[in-house]
Coordinates of C-alpha atoms in Angstrom, one line a residue:
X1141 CA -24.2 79.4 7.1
X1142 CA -26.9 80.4 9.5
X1143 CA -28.3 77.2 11.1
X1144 CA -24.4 75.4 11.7
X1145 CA -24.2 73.3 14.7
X1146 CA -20.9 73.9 16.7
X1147 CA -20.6 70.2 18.2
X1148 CA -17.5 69.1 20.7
X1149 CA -16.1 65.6 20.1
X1150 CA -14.1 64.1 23.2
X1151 CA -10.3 64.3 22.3
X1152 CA -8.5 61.1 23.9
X1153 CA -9.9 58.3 25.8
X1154 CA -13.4 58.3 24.4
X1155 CA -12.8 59.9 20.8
X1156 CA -12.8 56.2 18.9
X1157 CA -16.1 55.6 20.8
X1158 CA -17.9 58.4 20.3
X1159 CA -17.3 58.8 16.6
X1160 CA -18.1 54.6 16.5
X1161 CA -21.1 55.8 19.0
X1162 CA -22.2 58.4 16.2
X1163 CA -21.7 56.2 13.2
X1164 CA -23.8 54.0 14.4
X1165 CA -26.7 56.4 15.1
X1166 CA -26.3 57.9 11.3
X1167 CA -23.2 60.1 11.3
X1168 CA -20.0 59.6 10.0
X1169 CA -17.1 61.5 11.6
X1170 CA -13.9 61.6 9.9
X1171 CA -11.1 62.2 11.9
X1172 CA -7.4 61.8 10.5
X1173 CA -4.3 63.1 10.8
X1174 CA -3.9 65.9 13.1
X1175 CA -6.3 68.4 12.7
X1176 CA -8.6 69.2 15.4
X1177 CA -11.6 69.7 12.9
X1178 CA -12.9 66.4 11.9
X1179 CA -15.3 66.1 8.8
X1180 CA -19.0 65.1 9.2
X1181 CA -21.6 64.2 6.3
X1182 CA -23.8 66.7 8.0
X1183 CA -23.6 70.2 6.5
X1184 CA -25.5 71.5 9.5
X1185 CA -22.6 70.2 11.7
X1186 CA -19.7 71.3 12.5
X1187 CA -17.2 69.2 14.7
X1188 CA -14.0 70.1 16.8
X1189 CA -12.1 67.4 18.8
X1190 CA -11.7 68.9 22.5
X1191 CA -10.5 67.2 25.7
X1192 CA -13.4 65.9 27.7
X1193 CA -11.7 67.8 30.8
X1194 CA -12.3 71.1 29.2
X1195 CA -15.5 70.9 27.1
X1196 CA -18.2 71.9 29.6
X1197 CA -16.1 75.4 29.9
X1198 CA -15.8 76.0 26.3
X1199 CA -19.6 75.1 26.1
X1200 CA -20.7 77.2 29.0
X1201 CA -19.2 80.1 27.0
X1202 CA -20.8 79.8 24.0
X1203 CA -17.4 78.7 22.0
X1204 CA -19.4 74.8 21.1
X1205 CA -23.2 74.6 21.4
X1206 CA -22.2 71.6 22.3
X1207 CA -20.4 68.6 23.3
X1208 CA -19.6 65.2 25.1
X1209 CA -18.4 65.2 28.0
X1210 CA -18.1 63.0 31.8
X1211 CA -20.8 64.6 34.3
X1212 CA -17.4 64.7 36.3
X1213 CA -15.9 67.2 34.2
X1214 CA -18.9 69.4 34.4
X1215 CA -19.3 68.9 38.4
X1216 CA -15.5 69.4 38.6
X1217 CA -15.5 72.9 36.6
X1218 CA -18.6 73.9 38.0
X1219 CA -20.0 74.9 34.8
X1220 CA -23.2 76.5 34.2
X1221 CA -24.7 74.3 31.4
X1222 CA -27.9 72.7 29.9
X1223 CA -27.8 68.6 30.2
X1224 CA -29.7 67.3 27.4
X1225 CA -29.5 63.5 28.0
X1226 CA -27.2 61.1 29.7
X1227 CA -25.3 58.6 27.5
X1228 CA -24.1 55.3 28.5
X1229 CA -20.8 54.9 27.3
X1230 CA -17.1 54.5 27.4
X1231 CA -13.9 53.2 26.0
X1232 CA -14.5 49.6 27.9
X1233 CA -18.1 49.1 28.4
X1234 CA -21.7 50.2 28.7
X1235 CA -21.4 51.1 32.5
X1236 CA -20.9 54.0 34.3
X1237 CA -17.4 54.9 35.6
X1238 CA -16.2 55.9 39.2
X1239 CA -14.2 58.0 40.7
X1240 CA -12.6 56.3 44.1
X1241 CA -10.4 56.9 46.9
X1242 CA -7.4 54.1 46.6
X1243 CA -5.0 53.4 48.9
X1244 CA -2.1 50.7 49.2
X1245 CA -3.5 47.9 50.0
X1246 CA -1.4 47.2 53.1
X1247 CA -1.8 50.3 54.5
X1248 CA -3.4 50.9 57.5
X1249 CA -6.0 53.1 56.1
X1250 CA -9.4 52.3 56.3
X1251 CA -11.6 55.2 55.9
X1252 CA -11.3 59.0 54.4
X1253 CA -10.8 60.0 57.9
X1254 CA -7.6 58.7 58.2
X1255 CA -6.2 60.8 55.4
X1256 CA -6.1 63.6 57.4
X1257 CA -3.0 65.7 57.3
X1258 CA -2.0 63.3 54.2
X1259 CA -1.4 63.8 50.5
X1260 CA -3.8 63.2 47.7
X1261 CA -3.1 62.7 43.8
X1262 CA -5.6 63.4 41.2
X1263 CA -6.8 64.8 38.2
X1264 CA -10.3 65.7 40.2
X1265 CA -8.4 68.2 42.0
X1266 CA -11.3 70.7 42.7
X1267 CA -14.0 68.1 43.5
X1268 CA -11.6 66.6 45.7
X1269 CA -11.0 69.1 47.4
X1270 CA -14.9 70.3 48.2
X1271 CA -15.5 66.5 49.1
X1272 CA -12.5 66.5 52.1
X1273 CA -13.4 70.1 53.1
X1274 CA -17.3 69.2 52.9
X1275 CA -16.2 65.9 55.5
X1276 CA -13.6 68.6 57.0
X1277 CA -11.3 66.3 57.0
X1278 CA -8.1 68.5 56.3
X1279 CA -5.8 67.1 53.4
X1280 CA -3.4 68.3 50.4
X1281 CA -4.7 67.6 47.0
X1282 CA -2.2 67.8 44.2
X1283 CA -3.1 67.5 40.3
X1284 CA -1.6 64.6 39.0
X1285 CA -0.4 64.9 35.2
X1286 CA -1.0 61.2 34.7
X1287 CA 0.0 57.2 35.7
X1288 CA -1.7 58.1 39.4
X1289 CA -2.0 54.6 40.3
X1290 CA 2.0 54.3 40.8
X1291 CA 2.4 57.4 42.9
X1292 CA 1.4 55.6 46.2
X1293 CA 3.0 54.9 48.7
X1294 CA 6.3 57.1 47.7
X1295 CA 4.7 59.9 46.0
X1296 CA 1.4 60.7 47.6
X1297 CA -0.6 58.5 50.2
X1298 CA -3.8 58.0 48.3
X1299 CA -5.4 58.7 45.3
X1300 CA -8.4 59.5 43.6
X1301 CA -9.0 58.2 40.5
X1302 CA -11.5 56.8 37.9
X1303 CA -12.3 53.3 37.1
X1304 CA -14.2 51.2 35.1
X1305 CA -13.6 47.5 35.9
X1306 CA -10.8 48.1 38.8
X1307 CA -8.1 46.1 36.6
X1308 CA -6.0 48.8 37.1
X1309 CA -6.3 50.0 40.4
X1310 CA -5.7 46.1 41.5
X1311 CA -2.6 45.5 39.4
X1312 CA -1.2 48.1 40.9
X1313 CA -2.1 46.8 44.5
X1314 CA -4.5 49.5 45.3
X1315 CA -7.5 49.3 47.5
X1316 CA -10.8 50.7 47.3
X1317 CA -12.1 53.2 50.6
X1318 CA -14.4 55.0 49.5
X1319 CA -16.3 55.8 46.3
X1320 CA -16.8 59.8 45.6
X1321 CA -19.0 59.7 42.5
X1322 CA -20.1 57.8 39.5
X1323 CA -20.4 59.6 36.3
X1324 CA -21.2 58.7 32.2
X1325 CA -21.1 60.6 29.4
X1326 CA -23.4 63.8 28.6
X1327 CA -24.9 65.4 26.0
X1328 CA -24.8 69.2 27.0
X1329 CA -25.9 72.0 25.8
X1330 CA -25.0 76.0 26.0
X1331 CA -27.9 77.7 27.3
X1332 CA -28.3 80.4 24.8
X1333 CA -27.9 77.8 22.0
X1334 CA -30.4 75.6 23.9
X1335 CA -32.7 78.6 23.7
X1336 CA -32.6 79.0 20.0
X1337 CA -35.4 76.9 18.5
X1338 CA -33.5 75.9 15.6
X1339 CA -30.1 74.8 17.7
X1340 CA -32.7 72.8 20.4
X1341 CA -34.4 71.0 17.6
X1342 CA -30.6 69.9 16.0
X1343 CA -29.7 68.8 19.4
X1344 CA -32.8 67.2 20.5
X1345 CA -32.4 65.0 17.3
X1346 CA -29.3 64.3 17.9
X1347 CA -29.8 63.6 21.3
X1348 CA -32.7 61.0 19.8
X1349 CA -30.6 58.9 17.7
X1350 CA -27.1 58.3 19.5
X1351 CA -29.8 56.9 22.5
X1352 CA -31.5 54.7 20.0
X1353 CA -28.1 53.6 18.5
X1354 CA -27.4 52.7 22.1
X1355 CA -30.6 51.0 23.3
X1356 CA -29.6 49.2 20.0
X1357 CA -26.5 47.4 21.4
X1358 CA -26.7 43.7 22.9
X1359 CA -30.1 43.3 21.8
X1360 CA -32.0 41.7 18.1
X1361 CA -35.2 41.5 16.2
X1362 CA -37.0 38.2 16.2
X1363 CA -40.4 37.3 14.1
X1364 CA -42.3 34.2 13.7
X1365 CA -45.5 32.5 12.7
X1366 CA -47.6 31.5 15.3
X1367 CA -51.0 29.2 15.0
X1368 CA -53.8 31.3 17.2
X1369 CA -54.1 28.3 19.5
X1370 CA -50.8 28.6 20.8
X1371 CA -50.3 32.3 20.5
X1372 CA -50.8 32.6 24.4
X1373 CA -47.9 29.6 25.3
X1374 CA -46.0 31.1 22.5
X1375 CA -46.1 35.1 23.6
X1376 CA -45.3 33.4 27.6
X1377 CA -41.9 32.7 26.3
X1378 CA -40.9 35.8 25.0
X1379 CA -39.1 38.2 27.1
X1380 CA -40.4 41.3 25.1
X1381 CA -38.9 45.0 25.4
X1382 CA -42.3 45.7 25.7
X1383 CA -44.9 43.5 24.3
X1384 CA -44.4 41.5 20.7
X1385 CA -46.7 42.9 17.6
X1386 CA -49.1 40.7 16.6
X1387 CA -50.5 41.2 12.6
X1388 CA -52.8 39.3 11.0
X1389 CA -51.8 36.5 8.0
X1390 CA -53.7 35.5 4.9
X1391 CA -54.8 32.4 6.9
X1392 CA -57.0 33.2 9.6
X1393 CA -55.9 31.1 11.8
X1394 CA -52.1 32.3 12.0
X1395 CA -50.6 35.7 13.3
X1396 CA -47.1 37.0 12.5
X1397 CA -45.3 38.2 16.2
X1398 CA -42.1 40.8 16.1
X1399 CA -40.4 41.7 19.3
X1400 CA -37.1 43.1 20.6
X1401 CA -35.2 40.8 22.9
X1402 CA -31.4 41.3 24.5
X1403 CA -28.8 38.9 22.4
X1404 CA -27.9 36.8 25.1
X1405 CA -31.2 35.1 26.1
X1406 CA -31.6 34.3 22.0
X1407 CA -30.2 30.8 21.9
X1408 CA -32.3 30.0 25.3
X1409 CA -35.5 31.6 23.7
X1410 CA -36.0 30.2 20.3
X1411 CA -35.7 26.4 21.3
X1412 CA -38.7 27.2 23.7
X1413 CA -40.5 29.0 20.8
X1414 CA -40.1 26.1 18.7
X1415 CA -41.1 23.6 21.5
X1416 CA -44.5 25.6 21.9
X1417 CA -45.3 25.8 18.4
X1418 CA -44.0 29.0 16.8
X1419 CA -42.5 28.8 13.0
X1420 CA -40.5 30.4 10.5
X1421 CA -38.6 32.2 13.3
X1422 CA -35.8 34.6 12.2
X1423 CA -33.4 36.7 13.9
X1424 CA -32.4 40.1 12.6
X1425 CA -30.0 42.7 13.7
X1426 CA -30.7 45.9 15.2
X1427 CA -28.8 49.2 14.6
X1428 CA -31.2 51.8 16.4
X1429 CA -34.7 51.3 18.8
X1430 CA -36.3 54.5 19.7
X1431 CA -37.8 53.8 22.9

């Protein structure tokens, strides 16, 4: 088939999110068993499960179109590749995730500095690297092949590693120095494919609805009735996304209002829509908002 889509799904970590993350925006992604070629109700799609570590390379050379993938990965390969659109995401939470420099947290270090002439364990091992050269602050770097946070004091004397709510990092009685980068998950492209107008437009679209499906999350719909005379007190309660619709009711003298507000301020917001006159108010869930 002419117009297929070769699409990269993160293997591991962020796999169950993404395919959640894609269901959500329209697709559903089937992957069972082993196989690394996971179904998709999208005939112009065509999925392979790859580690996030390695996708940027095999989309720089033209094996995916495209693919998922940590900004780290991409700065940490040094790949040549087209970002489409950042997406918010990860296995824990909305937020982006670090990468930090740890260290016991009774040791005497305080600072990068005092790494120097020590050993470092990561899986950032050529990012790591160019950020101690670029300070010159002369240290060994060592790929770690996994459970990092256990290998200080006795096995290296620092670390850097990622995080996303420091849970880890503190059970393990590590301490924070210095933070290297923050990253989140991309959308990226291979250039040639970016260039094909077909391919661009597949992306693009694609790009358009996992965004909505995520602008979607934590907030709802909420309509009401509201008399004209207390439209003004009504609308000043309303924390809008950007500014409620207002349409026009059979009775001249009423207006129906729709807005988009986050989840959590909904049981403060309706008792003071109530209190300054608004009706009939109902709350509706939200699976996508295209801003």
């Amino acid at each position: 088939m002419a117009n297929k889509l070769k699409l990269g799904i993160p293997k591991g970590s962020l796999q169950d999110a993404t395919i959640a993350l894609f269901e959500r925006a329209g697709w559903r992604i089937s992957a069972n068993g082993r196989s690394y070629f996971p179904g998709i109700d999208d005939e112009e799609i065509e999925c392979m499960l790859v580690r996030a570590q390695e996708m940027a390379r095999y989309v720089e050379k033209g094996a995916l179109d495209a693919g998922l993938t940590g900004n780290d990965w991409v700065l940490e390969n040094q790949t040549d590749v087209e970002y489409v659109t950042s997406l918010t995401y990860s296995k824990v939470s909305r937020q982006k995730v670090k990468w930090v420099l740890c260290v016991p947290e009774d040791s005497s270090f305080q600072k990068p500095e005092d790494l120097a002439g020590k050993v470092i364990a990561t899986e950032l091992v050529e990012f790591t690297k160019r950020y101690f050269a670029g300070k010159n602050i002369p240290v060994t770097v060592e790929f770690s092949w996994g459970a990092t946070e256990v290998k200080p004091p006795t096995l290296a004397d620092a670390i850097v590693e990622v995080t996303e709510t420091g849970s880890s990092l503190r059970a393990n009685r590590l301490r924070i120095i210095e933070t290297l980068m923050e990253s989140e998950t991309q959308l990226i492209a291979n250039k040639s494919a970016y260039k094909d107008e077909w391919k661009r437009k597949k992306i693009e679209n694609i790009s358009l609805m996992l965004n909505a499906a995520i602008a979607a999350q934590g907030r709802v719909g909420l309509m009401m009735n509201a008399p004209k005379d207390k439209l003004d007190a009504i609308v000043a309660q309303l924390p809008a996304l950007n500014f409620p619709t207002i349409s026009h009711l059979s009775d001249p003298e009423w207006v129906a209002l729709n807005t988009i507000l986050d989840e959590a301020v909904v049981r403060d917001v309706i008792p003071k829509l109530k209190d300054a006159g608004a009706t009939g108010i109902v709350e509706y869930p939200l699976s996508k908002v295209v801003l």
